[in-house]
């Protein structure tokens, strides 16, 4: 039995014992592992940090995706930065979007996840509305000419290829790609152990967007369980979406975790920030 040890932040590590390592390789960008544990099933690990697990991926992906897609009243185009496991893509495609563009830097992550964690993406990569681009998200947002209603930043933490995805320049470039009423959500770290990171994301978003906030979801395999997501919006405020609107927008979108109660609860931050 082996341990996956994630050095989360100053003075804190999360260790998880796993029954087997099913894949261990190194791409041009990072170390990629797939491990299996009794508690969480198969999990994707990049540079020793657990990215997603079969057992709890749905709380993270549903809250990252549905909260902004419901906040925008009529999203047609979405952009995902990162998200190589395909979970964010799969949840996005549950909405009647015209097109979802996913820009992932590491083809190996996509291929390894499709092989070892096929349940997380389902049929998302074959959906005709999907456009997968294997390139650096930073370069993409700097040069793209398209418009999006929602941008979802499903990145690794700010180390390795993900560092610049947390910069004010990146958020500013995203804002130029967003429609006049668009919004962006980014995963912004552990509420317990990465408070500096969450604060930094909020601070950087504030330099660009008039409406900025943070919400959370429980993601048991992530360090500290309480995981944060931060949004920057040009017009629509997630805090003003009513329960009735959420219920109505979910009529044809099946979820296990996201709904009116978790939307509202997620926006209530535990007294930590
Ligand atoms: N849910 C995860 C978490 O919070 O830990 C993130 C999952 S997803 C696998 C993160 C992806 O972001 C990785 O596949 C990584 O290759 C990708 N990524 C990192 N830097 C990137 C960049 N500059 N452009 C595009 N994708 C990037």
mmCIF file of C-alpha atoms and ligand atoms in Angstrom:
data_model
loop_
_atom_site.group_PDB
_atom_site.id
_atom_site.type_symbol
_atom_site.label_atom_id
_atom_site.label_comp_id
_atom_site.label_asym_id
_atom_site.label_seq_id
_atom_site.Cartn_x
_atom_site.Cartn_y
_atom_site.Cartn_z
ATOM 1 C CA UNK A 1 0.000 0.000 0.000
ATOM 2 C CA UNK A 2 1.279 3.427 -0.914
ATOM 3 C CA UNK A 3 0.569 6.926 0.256
ATOM 4 C CA UNK A 4 -0.239 9.993 -1.804
ATOM 5 C CA UNK A 5 1.172 12.943 0.117
ATOM 6 C CA UNK A 6 0.076 16.422 -0.895
ATOM 7 C CA UNK A 7 2.071 19.267 0.657
ATOM 8 C CA UNK A 8 -0.879 21.608 0.755
ATOM 9 C CA UNK A 9 0.633 24.744 2.159
ATOM 10 C CA UNK A 10 2.910 25.983 4.924
ATOM 11 C CA UNK A 11 2.928 23.364 7.671
ATOM 12 C CA UNK A 12 0.091 21.230 6.292
ATOM 13 C CA UNK A 13 0.070 18.004 4.302
ATOM 14 C CA UNK A 14 -2.698 15.612 3.388
ATOM 15 C CA UNK A 15 -1.793 11.953 3.179
ATOM 16 C CA UNK A 16 -4.043 9.333 1.665
ATOM 17 C CA UNK A 17 -3.327 5.633 1.617
ATOM 18 C CA UNK A 18 -4.095 3.988 -1.696
ATOM 19 C CA UNK A 19 -4.484 0.322 -2.604
ATOM 20 C CA UNK A 20 -2.873 0.559 -6.014
ATOM 21 C CA UNK A 21 -1.218 2.932 -8.435
ATOM 22 C CA UNK A 22 -2.820 2.161 -11.796
ATOM 23 C CA UNK A 23 -0.834 4.667 -13.821
ATOM 24 C CA UNK A 24 2.295 6.668 -13.138
ATOM 25 C CA UNK A 25 3.818 8.776 -15.877
ATOM 26 C CA UNK A 26 5.350 12.124 -16.601
ATOM 27 C CA UNK A 27 4.034 14.449 -19.295
ATOM 28 C CA UNK A 28 5.796 17.520 -20.629
ATOM 29 C CA UNK A 29 4.062 19.500 -17.873
ATOM 30 C CA UNK A 30 3.576 17.357 -14.788
ATOM 31 C CA UNK A 31 3.604 13.962 -13.104
ATOM 32 C CA UNK A 32 0.330 12.165 -13.746
ATOM 33 C CA UNK A 33 -0.897 9.331 -11.539
ATOM 34 C CA UNK A 34 -4.098 7.380 -11.242
ATOM 35 C CA UNK A 35 -4.496 5.684 -7.875
ATOM 36 C CA UNK A 36 -7.248 3.541 -6.409
ATOM 37 C CA UNK A 37 -8.454 3.794 -2.826
ATOM 38 C CA UNK A 38 -11.233 2.007 -0.986
ATOM 39 C CA UNK A 39 -12.704 5.271 0.237
ATOM 40 C CA UNK A 40 -12.664 7.361 -2.930
ATOM 41 C CA UNK A 41 -12.375 4.874 -5.794
ATOM 42 C CA UNK A 42 -10.034 5.863 -8.596
ATOM 43 C CA UNK A 43 -8.433 9.269 -8.398
ATOM 44 C CA UNK A 44 -6.375 11.541 -10.611
ATOM 45 C CA UNK A 45 -3.224 12.912 -8.985
ATOM 46 C CA UNK A 46 -1.070 15.612 -10.612
ATOM 47 C CA UNK A 47 2.285 16.446 -9.033
ATOM 48 C CA UNK A 48 1.095 14.724 -5.812
ATOM 49 C CA UNK A 49 -2.117 16.778 -5.536
ATOM 50 C CA UNK A 50 -5.444 14.940 -5.765
ATOM 51 C CA UNK A 51 -7.396 16.512 -8.624
ATOM 52 C CA UNK A 52 -10.574 14.497 -8.635
ATOM 53 C CA UNK A 53 -11.943 11.166 -7.438
ATOM 54 C CA UNK A 54 -14.704 8.896 -8.684
ATOM 55 C CA UNK A 55 -16.524 9.102 -5.369
ATOM 56 C CA UNK A 56 -16.733 12.843 -4.783
ATOM 57 C CA UNK A 57 -16.139 14.504 -8.169
ATOM 58 C CA UNK A 58 -19.789 15.487 -8.456
ATOM 59 C CA UNK A 59 -19.890 18.024 -5.623
ATOM 60 C CA UNK A 60 -16.916 19.925 -7.060
ATOM 61 C CA UNK A 61 -17.952 19.766 -10.709
ATOM 62 C CA UNK A 62 -21.623 20.531 -10.090
ATOM 63 C CA UNK A 63 -20.892 23.577 -7.958
ATOM 64 C CA UNK A 64 -18.198 24.881 -10.307
ATOM 65 C CA UNK A 65 -20.484 24.560 -13.326
ATOM 66 C CA UNK A 66 -24.157 24.887 -12.463
ATOM 67 C CA UNK A 67 -24.007 27.875 -10.144
ATOM 68 C CA UNK A 68 -22.644 30.213 -12.870
ATOM 69 C CA UNK A 69 -24.610 28.606 -15.705
ATOM 70 C CA UNK A 70 -27.834 29.125 -13.746
ATOM 71 C CA UNK A 71 -26.815 32.636 -12.684
ATOM 72 C CA UNK A 72 -26.556 33.684 -16.337
ATOM 73 C CA UNK A 73 -30.156 33.692 -17.626
ATOM 74 C CA UNK A 74 -29.402 32.404 -21.133
ATOM 75 C CA UNK A 75 -25.855 31.103 -21.603
ATOM 76 C CA UNK A 76 -25.040 29.900 -25.105
ATOM 77 C CA UNK A 77 -21.273 29.570 -25.146
ATOM 78 C CA UNK A 78 -18.979 28.413 -22.376
ATOM 79 C CA UNK A 79 -15.196 28.252 -22.133
ATOM 80 C CA UNK A 80 -13.395 25.853 -19.817
ATOM 81 C CA UNK A 81 -9.748 26.460 -18.988
ATOM 82 C CA UNK A 82 -8.044 23.279 -17.749
ATOM 83 C CA UNK A 83 -10.469 20.578 -16.627
ATOM 84 C CA UNK A 84 -8.562 17.714 -18.304
ATOM 85 C CA UNK A 85 -10.555 15.007 -16.526
ATOM 86 C CA UNK A 86 -13.686 16.091 -18.423
ATOM 87 C CA UNK A 87 -15.975 16.424 -15.392
ATOM 88 C CA UNK A 88 -16.545 20.142 -15.886
ATOM 89 C CA UNK A 89 -17.213 19.563 -19.570
ATOM 90 C CA UNK A 90 -19.739 16.836 -18.817
ATOM 91 C CA UNK A 91 -21.684 18.980 -16.343
ATOM 92 C CA UNK A 92 -21.644 21.976 -18.723
ATOM 93 C CA UNK A 93 -23.115 19.936 -21.555
ATOM 94 C CA UNK A 94 -26.164 19.159 -19.422
ATOM 95 C CA UNK A 95 -27.260 22.726 -20.218
ATOM 96 C CA UNK A 96 -28.689 23.658 -23.612
ATOM 97 C CA UNK A 97 -25.465 25.388 -24.669
ATOM 98 C CA UNK A 98 -24.578 25.799 -28.345
ATOM 99 C CA UNK A 99 -20.898 25.181 -27.828
ATOM 100 C CA UNK A 100 -18.396 24.429 -25.092
ATOM 101 C CA UNK A 101 -14.724 25.152 -25.785
ATOM 102 C CA UNK A 102 -12.254 23.442 -23.478
ATOM 103 C CA UNK A 103 -8.621 24.559 -23.464
ATOM 104 C CA UNK A 104 -6.414 22.063 -21.664
ATOM 105 C CA UNK A 105 -2.627 22.339 -21.809
ATOM 106 C CA UNK A 106 -1.848 18.658 -21.270
ATOM 107 C CA UNK A 107 -3.154 16.090 -23.753
ATOM 108 C CA UNK A 108 -1.832 13.283 -21.564
ATOM 109 C CA UNK A 109 -4.209 14.239 -18.723
ATOM 110 C CA UNK A 110 -7.177 13.969 -21.079
ATOM 111 C CA UNK A 111 -6.023 10.639 -22.470
ATOM 112 C CA UNK A 112 -5.175 9.100 -19.101
ATOM 113 C CA UNK A 113 -8.527 10.204 -17.650
ATOM 114 C CA UNK A 114 -10.487 8.877 -20.605
ATOM 115 C CA UNK A 115 -8.734 5.542 -20.169
ATOM 116 C CA UNK A 116 -8.794 5.165 -16.382
ATOM 117 C CA UNK A 117 -11.633 7.448 -15.237
ATOM 118 C CA UNK A 118 -14.154 7.245 -18.098
ATOM 119 C CA UNK A 119 -17.134 7.745 -15.787
ATOM 120 C CA UNK A 120 -16.084 11.320 -14.994
ATOM 121 C CA UNK A 121 -16.418 12.616 -18.566
ATOM 122 C CA UNK A 122 -19.044 10.141 -19.789
ATOM 123 C CA UNK A 123 -19.712 10.916 -23.461
ATOM 124 C CA UNK A 124 -18.679 14.572 -23.152
ATOM 125 C CA UNK A 125 -15.660 14.419 -25.450
ATOM 126 C CA UNK A 126 -17.818 12.942 -28.239
ATOM 127 C CA UNK A 127 -20.548 15.569 -27.922
ATOM 128 C CA UNK A 128 -20.780 17.583 -31.165
ATOM 129 C CA UNK A 129 -20.966 20.800 -29.114
ATOM 130 C CA UNK A 130 -17.516 20.129 -27.601
ATOM 131 C CA UNK A 131 -14.399 21.747 -29.001
ATOM 132 C CA UNK A 132 -11.231 20.521 -27.285
ATOM 133 C CA UNK A 133 -8.108 22.605 -27.819
ATOM 134 C CA UNK A 134 -4.822 21.300 -26.457
ATOM 135 C CA UNK A 135 -2.927 24.473 -25.704
ATOM 136 C CA UNK A 136 -1.993 26.876 -22.942
ATOM 137 C CA UNK A 137 -5.075 28.595 -21.552
ATOM 138 C CA UNK A 138 -3.112 31.806 -21.010
ATOM 139 C CA UNK A 139 -2.062 32.034 -24.664
ATOM 140 C CA UNK A 140 -5.583 31.141 -25.754
ATOM 141 C CA UNK A 141 -7.352 33.912 -23.823
ATOM 142 C CA UNK A 142 -4.779 36.459 -25.004
ATOM 143 C CA UNK A 143 -5.404 35.759 -28.671
ATOM 144 C CA UNK A 144 -8.942 34.351 -28.990
ATOM 145 C CA UNK A 145 -11.517 36.383 -30.857
ATOM 146 C CA UNK A 146 -14.591 34.519 -29.657
ATOM 147 C CA UNK A 147 -17.167 35.582 -27.122
ATOM 148 C CA UNK A 148 -18.356 33.517 -24.177
ATOM 149 C CA UNK A 149 -21.158 33.935 -21.671
ATOM 150 C CA UNK A 150 -19.446 31.890 -18.974
ATOM 151 C CA UNK A 151 -15.793 30.999 -18.350
ATOM 152 C CA UNK A 152 -14.969 28.151 -15.952
ATOM 153 C CA UNK A 153 -11.391 27.977 -14.710
ATOM 154 C CA UNK A 154 -10.860 24.387 -13.591
ATOM 155 C CA UNK A 155 -7.156 24.613 -13.005
ATOM 156 C CA UNK A 156 -4.493 23.011 -10.923
ATOM 157 C CA UNK A 157 -3.267 25.055 -7.978
ATOM 158 C CA UNK A 158 -0.803 27.853 -8.787
ATOM 159 C CA UNK A 159 2.243 25.709 -9.290
ATOM 160 C CA UNK A 160 3.573 24.179 -12.509
ATOM 161 C CA UNK A 161 1.621 25.124 -15.654
ATOM 162 C CA UNK A 162 -1.241 26.645 -13.648
ATOM 163 C CA UNK A 163 0.613 29.617 -12.092
ATOM 164 C CA UNK A 164 -0.405 32.331 -14.558
ATOM 165 C CA UNK A 165 -4.060 31.217 -14.466
ATOM 166 C CA UNK A 166 -4.354 33.134 -11.184
ATOM 167 C CA UNK A 167 -2.944 36.463 -12.394
ATOM 168 C CA UNK A 168 -4.849 39.743 -12.871
ATOM 169 C CA UNK A 169 -3.673 39.758 -16.524
ATOM 170 C CA UNK A 170 -5.332 36.397 -17.094
ATOM 171 C CA UNK A 171 -8.634 37.567 -15.572
ATOM 172 C CA UNK A 172 -8.475 40.782 -17.616
ATOM 173 C CA UNK A 173 -7.993 38.788 -20.821
ATOM 174 C CA UNK A 174 -10.920 36.565 -19.828
ATOM 175 C CA UNK A 175 -13.084 39.641 -19.256
ATOM 176 C CA UNK A 176 -12.472 40.799 -22.818
ATOM 177 C CA UNK A 177 -13.700 37.420 -24.096
ATOM 178 C CA UNK A 178 -16.852 37.564 -21.980
ATOM 179 C CA UNK A 179 -20.087 39.006 -23.331
ATOM 180 C CA UNK A 180 -21.305 42.218 -21.682
ATOM 181 C CA UNK A 181 -23.259 40.201 -19.147
ATOM 182 C CA UNK A 182 -20.809 37.323 -18.787
ATOM 183 C CA UNK A 183 -19.243 35.816 -15.693
ATOM 184 C CA UNK A 184 -16.208 33.749 -14.734
ATOM 185 C CA UNK A 185 -15.770 31.223 -11.941
ATOM 186 C CA UNK A 186 -12.419 29.816 -10.837
ATOM 187 C CA UNK A 187 -11.581 27.159 -8.295
ATOM 188 C CA UNK A 188 -9.761 29.112 -5.595
ATOM 189 C CA UNK A 189 -8.340 26.574 -3.176
ATOM 190 C CA UNK A 190 -9.017 25.122 0.260
ATOM 191 C CA UNK A 191 -10.971 27.435 2.531
ATOM 192 C CA UNK A 192 -9.062 26.078 5.504
ATOM 193 C CA UNK A 193 -5.508 25.741 4.251
ATOM 194 C CA UNK A 194 -5.167 28.065 1.282
ATOM 195 C CA UNK A 195 -6.765 31.235 2.560
ATOM 196 C CA UNK A 196 -4.038 33.333 0.972
ATOM 197 C CA UNK A 197 -4.830 31.798 -2.389
ATOM 198 C CA UNK A 198 -8.573 32.423 -2.080
ATOM 199 C CA UNK A 199 -7.911 36.010 -1.020
ATOM 200 C CA UNK A 200 -5.494 36.523 -3.891
ATOM 201 C CA UNK A 201 -8.015 35.273 -6.450
ATOM 202 C CA UNK A 202 -10.694 37.600 -5.049
ATOM 203 C CA UNK A 203 -8.289 40.515 -5.043
ATOM 204 C CA UNK A 204 -7.268 39.886 -8.644
ATOM 205 C CA UNK A 205 -10.870 39.442 -9.774
ATOM 206 C CA UNK A 206 -11.781 42.762 -8.134
ATOM 207 C CA UNK A 207 -9.328 44.553 -10.428
ATOM 208 C CA UNK A 208 -11.463 43.478 -13.385
ATOM 209 C CA UNK A 209 -15.082 42.732 -12.418
ATOM 210 C CA UNK A 210 -17.716 44.842 -10.619
ATOM 211 C CA UNK A 211 -19.310 41.833 -8.901
ATOM 212 C CA UNK A 212 -16.935 39.492 -7.078
ATOM 213 C CA UNK A 213 -17.554 36.821 -4.468
ATOM 214 C CA UNK A 214 -16.663 33.377 -3.180
ATOM 215 C CA UNK A 215 -18.722 30.276 -2.497
ATOM 216 C CA UNK A 216 -17.841 26.821 -1.264
ATOM 217 C CA UNK A 217 -18.686 23.159 -1.526
ATOM 218 C CA UNK A 218 -17.653 20.100 0.462
ATOM 219 C CA UNK A 219 -15.159 18.024 -1.537
ATOM 220 C CA UNK A 220 -14.078 15.263 0.857
ATOM 221 C CA UNK A 221 -10.896 14.195 -0.940
ATOM 222 C CA UNK A 222 -9.514 17.738 -1.099
ATOM 223 C CA UNK A 223 -7.379 19.146 1.720
ATOM 224 C CA UNK A 224 -9.635 20.601 4.384
ATOM 225 C CA UNK A 225 -12.797 19.390 2.575
ATOM 226 C CA UNK A 226 -14.268 22.918 2.360
ATOM 227 C CA UNK A 227 -13.376 24.003 -1.175
ATOM 228 C CA UNK A 228 -13.714 27.526 -2.522
ATOM 229 C CA UNK A 229 -14.767 28.899 -5.882
ATOM 230 C CA UNK A 230 -14.543 32.599 -6.679
ATOM 231 C CA UNK A 231 -16.518 34.490 -9.300
ATOM 232 C CA UNK A 232 -16.197 37.719 -11.208
ATOM 233 C CA UNK A 233 -19.303 38.907 -13.001
ATOM 234 C CA UNK A 234 -20.137 41.854 -15.247
ATOM 235 C CA UNK A 235 -23.848 41.995 -14.513
ATOM 236 C CA UNK A 236 -25.498 39.010 -12.841
ATOM 237 C CA UNK A 237 -25.001 38.356 -9.144
ATOM 238 C CA UNK A 238 -25.186 34.688 -8.041
ATOM 239 C CA UNK A 239 -26.552 35.945 -4.706
ATOM 240 C CA UNK A 240 -29.667 37.331 -6.396
ATOM 241 C CA UNK A 241 -30.773 34.163 -8.151
ATOM 242 C CA UNK A 242 -34.001 32.890 -6.596
ATOM 243 C CA UNK A 243 -34.712 29.302 -5.597
ATOM 244 C CA UNK A 244 -37.611 29.221 -8.089
ATOM 245 C CA UNK A 245 -35.290 30.220 -10.931
ATOM 246 C CA UNK A 246 -32.842 27.500 -9.973
ATOM 247 C CA UNK A 247 -35.576 24.870 -9.796
ATOM 248 C CA UNK A 248 -36.935 25.941 -13.161
ATOM 249 C CA UNK A 249 -33.499 25.959 -14.824
ATOM 250 C CA UNK A 250 -32.793 22.472 -13.487
ATOM 251 C CA UNK A 251 -35.951 20.952 -14.990
ATOM 252 C CA UNK A 252 -33.922 19.282 -17.710
ATOM 253 C CA UNK A 253 -30.553 19.228 -15.893
ATOM 254 C CA UNK A 254 -29.982 16.287 -13.589
ATOM 255 C CA UNK A 255 -27.849 16.957 -10.529
ATOM 256 C CA UNK A 256 -26.958 15.045 -7.377
ATOM 257 C CA UNK A 257 -25.677 17.933 -5.262
ATOM 258 C CA UNK A 258 -26.392 21.333 -6.812
ATOM 259 C CA UNK A 259 -29.856 22.813 -6.234
ATOM 260 C CA UNK A 260 -31.576 25.818 -4.640
ATOM 261 C CA UNK A 261 -30.434 24.862 -1.128
ATOM 262 C CA UNK A 262 -26.773 24.203 -1.987
ATOM 263 C CA UNK A 263 -26.633 27.334 -4.183
ATOM 264 C CA UNK A 264 -27.734 29.450 -1.217
ATOM 265 C CA UNK A 265 -25.675 27.525 1.338
ATOM 266 C CA UNK A 266 -22.544 27.724 -0.822
ATOM 267 C CA UNK A 267 -22.734 31.502 -0.840
ATOM 268 C CA UNK A 268 -22.812 31.537 2.962
ATOM 269 C CA UNK A 269 -19.148 31.305 3.818
ATOM 270 C CA UNK A 270 -18.261 29.709 7.140
ATOM 271 C CA UNK A 271 -16.841 32.458 9.351
ATOM 272 C CA UNK A 272 -13.360 31.923 7.970
ATOM 273 C CA UNK A 273 -12.965 34.647 5.385
HETATM 274 N N1 LIG B 1 -10.522 19.882 -9.999
HETATM 275 C C1 LIG B 1 -9.148 20.077 -9.929
HETATM 276 C C2 LIG B 1 -8.617 20.706 -8.678
HETATM 277 O O1 LIG B 1 -9.232 21.609 -8.104
HETATM 278 O O2 LIG B 1 -7.581 20.259 -8.238
HETATM 279 C C3 LIG B 1 -8.575 20.575 -11.200
HETATM 280 C C4 LIG B 1 -8.708 19.470 -12.210
HETATM 281 S S1 LIG B 1 -8.128 19.625 -13.823
HETATM 282 C C5 LIG B 1 -7.413 18.029 -13.982
HETATM 283 C C6 LIG B 1 -6.790 20.770 -13.831
HETATM 284 C C7 LIG B 1 -6.146 20.860 -15.211
HETATM 285 O O3 LIG B 1 -5.641 22.170 -15.456
HETATM 286 C C8 LIG B 1 -4.994 19.900 -15.447
HETATM 287 O O4 LIG B 1 -5.378 18.900 -16.327
HETATM 288 C C9 LIG B 1 -3.876 20.784 -16.008
HETATM 289 O O5 LIG B 1 -3.146 20.178 -17.042
HETATM 290 C C10 LIG B 1 -4.676 21.993 -16.477
HETATM 291 N N2 LIG B 1 -3.869 23.205 -16.635
HETATM 292 C C11 LIG B 1 -2.880 23.671 -15.811
HETATM 293 N N3 LIG B 1 -2.346 24.793 -16.324
HETATM 294 C C12 LIG B 1 -3.002 25.053 -17.486
HETATM 295 C C13 LIG B 1 -2.880 26.073 -18.471
HETATM 296 N N4 LIG B 1 -1.969 27.048 -18.350
HETATM 297 N N5 LIG B 1 -3.728 26.040 -19.533
HETATM 298 C C14 LIG B 1 -4.650 25.052 -19.664
HETATM 299 N N6 LIG B 1 -4.794 24.051 -18.766
HETATM 300 C C15 LIG B 1 -3.985 24.048 -17.693
#
